[in-house]
Amino acid sequence: MFESFPKSFTIPSFKLPTFVSAVGAKLPQWPHAVVLTTGLNAAVKMRLLPEDSLELLEGKTFLVEVLDTGSHARFTFRGGLFRPLFKTGSPATSEGATVVDDLVFRANLSAFLQLVARQEDPDTLFFNRQLTIEGDTELGLVVKNMLDAVEWPKLPHFPGFATSSR
Amino acid sequence: MPQIKLPELVCPAGSLPALKAAVDNGADTVYFGYKNSTNARNFAGLNFDEKAMIEGIRYAHARGRHVLMAINTFPQPGREAEWRRAVDGAADLGVDAVILADVGLLDYASKRHPDLRLHLSVQGSATSYEAVNFAQREFGVRRAVLPRVLTLAQVELVIKNTSVEIEVFGFGSLCVMNEGRCWLSSYATGESPNTVGACSPAKFVKWEKAPGQMNTRLNGILIDRYDDNEPAGYPTLCKGRFEVNGETYYALEEPTSLNVLEILPEIVKIGVSAIKVEGRQRSPAYVAQVTRTLRAALDELGRDVDHFKVKPTWQTELAKVSEGVQATLGAYNRPWR
Ligand code: SF4
């Protein structure tokens, strides 16, 4: 679906001002997890994600933290579906948290957008220290390679994304 | 204007989207491997199953490009059949050549599939023309990928003394030395490229973030520590920082990438047949960026080899995706032999 960006469209590297994250951290966190898991489940249903890789995600918890918006999404994969995990507060500081995430991705919004749009390679962002990965490194590789292997459907399936570039 | 024969641009594919990115951005040839330990990038979730291979080959062939299959690890005792099956599979799928390292497997392939084109992998560690000619005489090898330890003069010497096509590395992370013989990873983890197809397998790697710094551990062993604004590299032992005689530094090799743009005219003039890009572990975005850049450089070279100039935009594009801070010419311009 992201292939629908016009060819000339590039996402610049930017960092939102810190007050945004201060506000963002106070907002309820669950919508991000809901949006993310809904998208991932759609991909599962369309059989875009390879089953052998999905099996390796069973029961694992994931945390995606967007640093400059102060938001995060925590979710798990169980019984063939991605499910949001509802916890409030900043995951980095939540004392007494019972969840130890198996895998944590942290980056600024622009880096995440560049990743999703396949404009930058995660290794590049990692080398440049714009993306941090903590926890189970092998699981991280599974997730990265799984998303890399997805052939996002071309436009006809997503009329809403139509652009003049095609 | 002198006309020259441009070398083939050979690009990596760890997934179908990466393969298509390579083809769409001007690769003449792509290489891939099975999802198992028969190839040297055996990472979780990476590489091709048969269905993806069929589609990849179809996509490339429909556009007049070639597909190579890497079966470039060494068969492990008692499991030789897995590697033979991979060779049989490659022949059935109709790839344009297989890239092999093990002499036993080369022997098997040449006898069992006499029509299958054979390339000698960099892991086969043939650094002299005698070694290359041996592989030609015994197994009918048509191309050899030279290890990244030779100077340009040495590469030229090999080319002058063999009729086997010579492929060299043009861009990518450096695996410092002794291709096909490095045991550093096994020393720390019990697994290395030639045995399981991965250096520093991910299950042994831990990135620990602490305020202001990040630690890299391999099987518990601290191999590097980065400040927050320092570029990072792959968690391999050869690129770790170690304390030697009271000094802590990159004792073996710095985390750098190979980049031959500066010497592209020389590489072409000495008759290199193909230039290889490293990085089947990388994402489609990387493959697209690197392929596009090298394609532009080669085309520019094809227009006029004597007035070739490296464009700063190419270097910026390649520097961005590189491991570590700098790109180097690797061994190509080293004074030592
Ligand atoms: S430790 Fe370094 S030189 Fe050895 S195989 Fe790994 S990357 Fe290559």
XYZ file of C-alpha atoms and ligand atoms in Angstrom:
511
model
C 0.000 0.000 0.000
C 2.904 2.341 0.676
C 4.161 1.810 -2.814
C 1.541 4.324 -3.723
C 3.786 7.193 -2.652
C 4.690 9.165 -5.719
C 8.272 8.370 -6.735
C 9.498 11.798 -5.804
C 8.033 11.650 -2.329
C 10.662 11.264 0.383
C 10.159 11.428 4.089
C 12.672 13.826 5.590
C 14.529 13.122 8.807
C 12.989 15.240 11.488
C 12.575 15.283 15.215
C 9.541 16.714 16.896
C 10.111 19.251 19.692
C 10.358 17.718 23.153
C 7.156 19.307 24.426
C 5.273 17.051 22.023
C 6.545 13.962 23.794
C 5.752 15.484 27.183
C 2.144 15.918 26.088
C 2.027 12.659 24.161
C 3.092 10.598 27.145
C 0.067 11.850 29.069
C -2.430 10.766 26.464
C -4.027 7.350 26.659
C -1.772 4.859 24.923
C -4.085 2.159 23.776
C -5.223 3.639 20.438
C -1.717 3.207 18.972
C -1.689 -0.460 19.868
C -5.171 -0.887 18.439
C -4.281 0.776 15.156
C -1.057 -1.191 14.842
C -2.555 -4.566 15.660
C -5.512 -3.954 13.366
C -3.106 -3.312 10.501
C -1.001 -6.354 11.316
C -4.058 -8.580 11.613
C -5.250 -7.396 8.222
C -1.899 -8.517 6.844
C -2.291 -11.881 8.589
C -5.755 -12.350 7.119
C -4.505 -11.520 3.651
C -1.790 -14.144 4.174
C 0.898 -11.574 3.546
C 2.935 -12.681 6.545
C 4.683 -16.047 6.211
C 3.289 -18.617 8.638
C 6.646 -20.107 9.603
C 7.747 -16.683 10.827
C 4.457 -15.987 12.606
C 4.811 -19.193 14.606
C 7.980 -17.801 16.138
C 6.078 -14.788 17.476
C 3.562 -16.819 19.501
C 3.211 -15.520 23.046
C 5.867 -12.812 22.671
C 5.278 -9.248 23.747
C 6.392 -6.316 21.653
C 6.823 -2.684 22.464
C 7.098 0.001 19.828
C 8.044 3.342 21.300
C 7.939 6.559 19.323
C 10.353 8.786 21.192
C 9.502 12.250 19.914
C 5.732 11.822 20.205
C 6.019 10.159 23.601
C 3.707 7.400 22.511
C 4.057 3.685 22.522
C 2.219 0.549 21.545
C 2.496 -2.749 23.338
C 1.063 -5.888 21.837
C 1.421 -9.619 21.642
C 0.760 -12.384 19.128
C -1.450 -15.181 20.384
C -3.609 -17.771 18.648
C -3.020 -16.402 15.184
C -3.793 -12.763 15.993
C -1.970 -9.677 17.153
C -3.572 -8.339 20.336
C -3.012 -5.000 22.014
C -1.812 -5.072 25.610
C -3.273 -2.300 27.704
C -0.960 -0.655 30.119
C -0.613 3.016 30.806
C 2.403 5.116 31.585
C 5.731 5.362 29.929
C 7.124 1.879 29.569
C 10.643 3.020 30.204
C 9.811 4.300 33.653
C 6.841 2.251 34.778
C 7.884 0.897 38.118
C 6.645 -2.472 39.152
C 5.766 -3.323 35.564
C 5.110 -7.014 35.292
C 5.549 -7.152 31.552
C 9.098 -7.721 30.411
C 8.891 -7.109 26.714
C 10.520 -9.667 24.499
C 11.336 -7.067 21.923
C 11.509 -3.281 22.047
C 11.874 -0.912 19.091
C 12.585 2.742 19.817
C 12.901 5.541 17.277
C 11.603 8.951 16.371
C 8.506 9.218 14.232
C 10.361 10.087 11.036
C 12.523 6.961 11.302
C 9.463 4.753 11.761
C 7.760 6.370 8.777
C 10.867 5.883 6.629
C 10.913 2.224 7.641
C 7.267 1.604 6.849
C 7.569 3.354 3.500
C 10.598 1.174 2.714
C 12.599 4.298 2.189
C 15.298 3.318 4.650
C 16.684 -0.020 5.697
C 16.512 -0.824 9.439
C 20.209 -1.729 9.480
C 21.003 1.737 8.125
C 18.932 3.375 10.857
C 20.507 1.094 13.413
C 24.078 1.864 12.294
C 23.222 5.561 12.401
C 21.770 5.106 15.879
C 18.322 6.311 14.876
C 16.723 3.007 15.807
C 17.364 0.967 18.920
C 16.452 -2.658 19.302
C 16.455 -4.314 22.690
C 15.506 -7.716 23.966
C 15.528 -10.884 21.918
C 17.733 -10.032 18.931
C 16.769 -13.120 16.986
C 13.089 -12.274 17.383
C 13.923 -8.808 16.087
C 15.457 -10.350 12.998
C 12.394 -12.536 12.474
C 10.139 -9.486 12.589
C 12.374 -7.435 10.308
C 12.753 -10.191 7.743
C 9.071 -11.016 7.910
C 8.083 -7.442 7.102
C 10.778 -7.194 4.410
C 9.387 -10.241 2.661
C 5.854 -8.878 2.447
C 4.749 -8.018 -1.037
C 2.362 -5.189 -0.301
C -0.584 -5.366 -2.655
C -0.457 -2.944 -5.544
C -2.962 -0.162 -5.884
C -6.124 -1.726 -7.291
C -6.748 -3.286 -3.873
C -6.475 0.072 -2.175
C -8.419 2.525 -4.304
C -8.287 5.083 -1.512
C -4.543 5.347 -1.899
C -4.581 5.991 -5.622
C -2.168 8.635 -6.806
C -1.405 10.031 -10.204
C 2.005 8.380 -10.243
C 0.631 5.128 -11.600
C 35.882 7.614 -26.902
C 37.174 4.188 -25.905
C 34.485 1.551 -25.733
C 34.672 -0.905 -22.884
C 32.789 -3.950 -21.792
C 30.996 -3.177 -18.570
C 31.099 -5.776 -15.826
C 27.890 -7.434 -14.766
C 26.294 -5.870 -11.679
C 25.437 -8.664 -9.251
C 23.062 -7.711 -6.427
C 21.801 -9.437 -3.275
C 18.270 -10.594 -2.543
C 17.176 -11.827 0.883
C 13.497 -11.612 -0.042
C 11.264 -11.332 -3.073
C 10.735 -7.568 -2.673
C 14.533 -7.161 -2.474
C 14.964 -9.196 -5.667
C 12.448 -7.054 -7.477
C 14.087 -3.897 -6.123
C 17.432 -5.089 -7.533
C 15.955 -5.880 -10.946
C 13.947 -2.655 -11.088
C 16.988 -0.566 -10.211
C 19.315 -2.002 -12.813
C 20.996 -5.167 -11.536
C 22.136 -7.458 -14.357
C 22.086 -10.415 -12.007
C 20.640 -11.196 -8.591
C 21.694 -13.877 -6.149
C 19.644 -15.596 -3.461
C 19.605 -18.705 -1.280
C 17.366 -21.224 0.434
C 15.944 -20.650 3.921
C 18.461 -23.021 5.558
C 22.091 -23.538 6.448
C 23.151 -24.230 2.858
C 23.883 -20.542 2.397
C 26.034 -18.067 4.273
C 23.216 -15.702 5.278
C 21.108 -18.146 7.233
C 19.177 -15.666 9.377
C 15.747 -16.205 10.892
C 12.998 -15.353 8.430
C 15.417 -14.407 5.650
C 15.781 -15.960 2.198
C 13.562 -17.819 -0.201
C 11.246 -20.788 -0.140
C 10.618 -22.571 -3.416
C 7.503 -20.592 -4.248
C 9.311 -17.290 -3.834
C 12.245 -18.624 -5.884
C 9.990 -19.549 -8.783
C 8.412 -16.102 -8.777
C 11.810 -14.412 -8.425
C 13.296 -16.326 -11.345
C 10.236 -15.573 -13.452
C 10.438 -11.870 -12.620
C 14.144 -11.604 -13.428
C 14.090 -13.733 -16.574
C 11.101 -11.861 -17.965
C 13.292 -8.758 -17.842
C 16.374 -10.409 -19.299
C 18.292 -10.634 -16.016
C 20.106 -13.583 -14.482
C 19.570 -15.376 -11.204
C 22.270 -17.137 -9.188
C 21.730 -19.410 -6.222
C 24.255 -19.333 -3.384
C 24.880 -22.708 -1.775
C 28.062 -21.470 -0.250
C 28.472 -23.126 3.134
C 30.236 -26.384 3.832
C 28.177 -29.579 4.159
C 28.261 -30.778 7.748
C 29.199 -34.380 8.538
C 26.247 -36.730 8.130
C 24.071 -34.047 6.517
C 25.633 -33.928 3.045
C 22.280 -34.855 1.486
C 20.797 -31.450 2.425
C 23.421 -29.637 0.382
C 23.062 -32.041 -2.562
C 19.317 -31.515 -2.471
C 19.866 -27.777 -2.667
C 22.010 -28.237 -5.794
C 19.389 -30.515 -7.357
C 16.718 -27.949 -6.497
C 18.701 -25.175 -8.167
C 19.042 -27.257 -11.333
C 15.309 -28.033 -11.342
C 14.324 -24.411 -10.803
C 16.426 -23.314 -13.740
C 18.719 -20.756 -12.131
C 21.494 -19.456 -14.369
C 24.275 -20.677 -12.080
C 24.987 -21.925 -8.567
C 27.626 -20.406 -6.310
C 29.456 -23.180 -4.458
C 32.354 -23.253 -2.012
C 32.873 -26.881 -1.068
C 34.942 -29.051 -3.410
C 32.880 -32.147 -2.620
C 29.739 -30.302 -3.617
C 31.406 -28.877 -6.750
C 32.324 -32.423 -7.691
C 28.762 -33.619 -7.106
C 27.236 -30.759 -9.092
C 29.596 -31.143 -12.044
C 28.891 -34.865 -12.329
C 25.185 -34.844 -11.553
C 24.249 -31.693 -13.462
C 26.823 -31.254 -16.236
C 24.789 -28.430 -17.781
C 24.521 -26.417 -14.585
C 26.841 -23.428 -14.640
C 29.147 -23.333 -11.595
C 30.602 -20.311 -9.839
C 33.244 -20.636 -7.163
C 32.109 -18.784 -4.049
C 34.234 -16.296 -2.173
C 33.932 -18.772 0.684
C 35.949 -21.181 -1.453
C 38.850 -18.826 -0.776
C 40.610 -19.095 -4.121
C 43.170 -16.294 -4.028
C 45.530 -17.421 -6.799
C 45.117 -18.283 -10.453
C 46.341 -21.789 -9.680
C 43.385 -22.288 -7.351
C 40.975 -20.823 -9.884
C 42.354 -22.926 -12.724
C 42.183 -26.012 -10.546
C 38.466 -25.429 -10.023
C 38.055 -24.995 -13.776
C 40.003 -28.123 -14.653
C 38.363 -30.359 -12.060
C 34.787 -29.092 -11.989
C 34.376 -26.881 -15.034
C 33.900 -23.747 -12.911
C 33.068 -20.776 -15.161
C 33.433 -17.926 -12.727
C 35.272 -17.331 -9.461
C 34.479 -14.726 -6.830
C 37.747 -13.463 -5.396
C 38.123 -12.923 -1.653
C 38.368 -9.364 -0.422
C 41.994 -9.769 0.592
C 43.661 -9.149 -2.756
C 45.148 -5.914 -4.025
C 44.104 -4.675 -7.436
C 47.452 -5.778 -8.892
C 46.871 -9.265 -7.547
C 43.383 -9.373 -9.031
C 44.882 -8.378 -12.380
C 47.486 -11.136 -12.127
C 44.725 -13.706 -11.617
C 42.732 -12.391 -14.577
C 45.768 -12.498 -16.877
C 46.365 -16.129 -16.075
C 42.961 -17.692 -16.327
C 40.058 -17.979 -18.727
C 37.638 -18.248 -15.803
C 35.496 -15.115 -15.391
C 36.470 -13.111 -12.329
C 33.974 -11.461 -9.998
C 35.008 -9.056 -7.244
C 33.227 -7.303 -4.413
C 32.198 -3.742 -5.115
C 30.224 -2.647 -2.110
C 29.132 -3.851 1.309
C 30.114 -4.754 4.819
C 33.580 -6.136 5.141
C 34.162 -9.579 6.459
C 37.776 -8.793 7.149
C 39.769 -11.723 6.123
C 40.206 -15.355 5.472
C 36.908 -15.797 3.767
C 35.854 -19.356 4.287
C 38.242 -19.873 7.140
C 37.203 -17.525 9.923
C 36.462 -19.216 13.242
C 36.108 -16.150 15.456
C 32.350 -16.567 15.741
C 32.705 -20.217 16.718
C 35.189 -19.203 19.387
C 32.519 -17.154 21.139
C 29.339 -19.027 20.234
C 30.201 -22.445 18.801
C 28.673 -21.403 15.462
C 30.284 -19.725 12.473
C 29.529 -18.896 8.834
C 30.893 -22.101 7.420
C 29.033 -24.359 9.814
C 25.593 -22.824 10.298
C 25.697 -20.093 7.686
C 25.796 -17.135 10.027
C 28.494 -15.137 11.739
C 27.463 -14.163 15.270
C 23.980 -15.748 15.097
C 21.305 -13.417 16.453
C 20.343 -15.693 19.333
C 23.710 -14.924 20.913
C 23.497 -11.179 20.398
C 22.298 -8.717 23.029
C 22.116 -4.957 22.655
C 21.998 -3.318 26.077
C 20.900 0.272 26.198
C 22.124 2.277 29.151
C 21.988 6.052 29.605
C 24.419 7.562 27.118
C 25.697 4.295 25.722
C 24.916 0.918 24.242
C 26.687 -2.346 24.929
C 26.957 -5.159 22.438
C 27.308 -8.642 23.860
C 27.959 -11.857 21.983
C 27.094 -14.902 24.073
C 27.617 -12.744 27.162
C 30.994 -11.465 26.040
C 31.177 -7.678 25.827
C 32.494 -6.948 22.337
C 31.783 -3.252 21.950
C 30.376 -0.182 23.651
C 29.069 2.817 21.705
C 28.388 6.338 22.860
C 24.969 7.619 21.854
C 26.236 9.513 18.838
C 28.750 6.950 17.642
C 27.774 4.888 14.591
C 27.279 1.197 15.303
C 28.231 -1.894 13.352
C 27.320 -5.549 13.115
C 27.980 -7.563 16.268
C 30.879 -9.567 14.868
C 34.012 -10.330 16.857
C 36.330 -9.046 14.163
C 34.816 -5.581 14.533
C 34.745 -5.465 18.316
C 36.855 -3.242 20.514
C 39.254 -5.092 22.744
C 41.753 -4.283 25.413
C 45.213 -5.116 24.180
C 48.221 -4.184 26.289
C 46.170 -1.718 28.293
C 44.663 -0.002 25.249
C 41.077 -0.471 24.105
C 40.549 -0.203 20.350
C 39.452 -2.015 17.203
C 42.251 -4.514 17.457
C 41.254 -6.544 14.395
C 39.236 -4.345 12.050
C 37.171 -1.191 12.198
C 33.488 -1.379 11.368
C 33.737 -0.125 7.807
C 32.211 -0.843 4.464
C 33.898 -1.572 1.189
C 33.217 0.931 -1.587
C 35.076 0.701 -4.901
C 33.576 3.692 -6.736
C 36.936 5.512 -6.711
C 38.705 2.692 -8.525
C 35.865 1.581 -10.761
C 37.725 2.514 -13.993
C 40.747 0.413 -12.981
C 38.528 -2.523 -12.061
C 36.894 -2.382 -15.457
C 40.153 -1.904 -17.344
C 41.817 -4.994 -15.882
C 38.931 -7.089 -17.172
C 36.798 -7.901 -14.155
C 33.669 -9.709 -15.407
C 31.305 -8.951 -12.571
C 30.968 -6.696 -9.546
C 29.169 -8.021 -6.527
C 27.197 -6.157 -3.902
C 27.130 -7.655 -0.413
C 24.016 -7.682 1.759
C 21.392 -10.373 1.459
C 20.600 -9.625 5.121
C 19.601 -6.066 4.221
C 16.150 -4.734 3.352
C 14.698 -3.901 -0.079
C 15.414 -0.209 0.602
C 19.160 -0.864 0.810
C 19.165 -3.051 -2.276
C 17.353 -0.361 -4.244
C 19.676 2.432 -3.071
C 22.928 0.580 -3.705
C 21.863 -0.971 -7.009
C 20.635 2.367 -8.350
C 23.882 4.082 -7.407
C 26.220 1.467 -8.854
C 24.108 1.246 -12.016
C 24.447 4.989 -12.501
C 28.200 4.810 -11.932
C 28.690 1.910 -14.339
C 26.589 3.560 -17.028
C 28.582 6.754 -16.648
C 31.756 4.709 -16.995
C 30.388 3.042 -20.107
C 29.954 6.438 -21.730
C 33.592 7.441 -21.287
C 35.954 5.444 -19.146
C 38.788 7.982 -19.264
C 36.805 10.895 -17.975
C 34.907 9.069 -15.276
C 34.354 11.090 -12.125
C 32.689 9.891 -8.957
C 29.640 12.019 -8.245
C 29.331 13.248 -4.661
C 25.669 12.221 -4.603
C 26.664 8.600 -5.216
C 29.091 8.689 -2.315
C 26.504 10.288 -0.028
C 23.933 7.666 -0.922
C 26.371 4.822 -0.290
C 27.838 6.347 2.868
C 24.392 6.574 4.386
C 23.694 2.857 4.143
C 27.198 1.820 5.192
C 28.128 -0.022 8.321
C 30.383 2.058 10.561
C 31.734 5.507 9.858
C 33.818 5.224 6.770
C 33.909 3.426 3.512
C 37.247 2.020 2.440
C 38.844 0.497 -0.597
C 39.543 -2.561 1.531
C 42.557 -4.546 0.417
C 42.439 -3.267 -3.164
C 44.854 -0.438 -2.464
C 46.790 -1.860 0.462
C 50.551 -1.753 0.092
C 51.070 -5.172 1.670
C 50.766 -8.499 -0.050
S 34.075 -12.629 12.590
Fe 34.327 -11.092 10.992
S 35.858 -11.935 9.588
Fe 35.018 -13.614 10.814
S 33.325 -14.434 9.590
Fe 32.476 -12.933 11.031
S 32.413 -11.021 9.839
Fe 33.805 -12.415 8.771
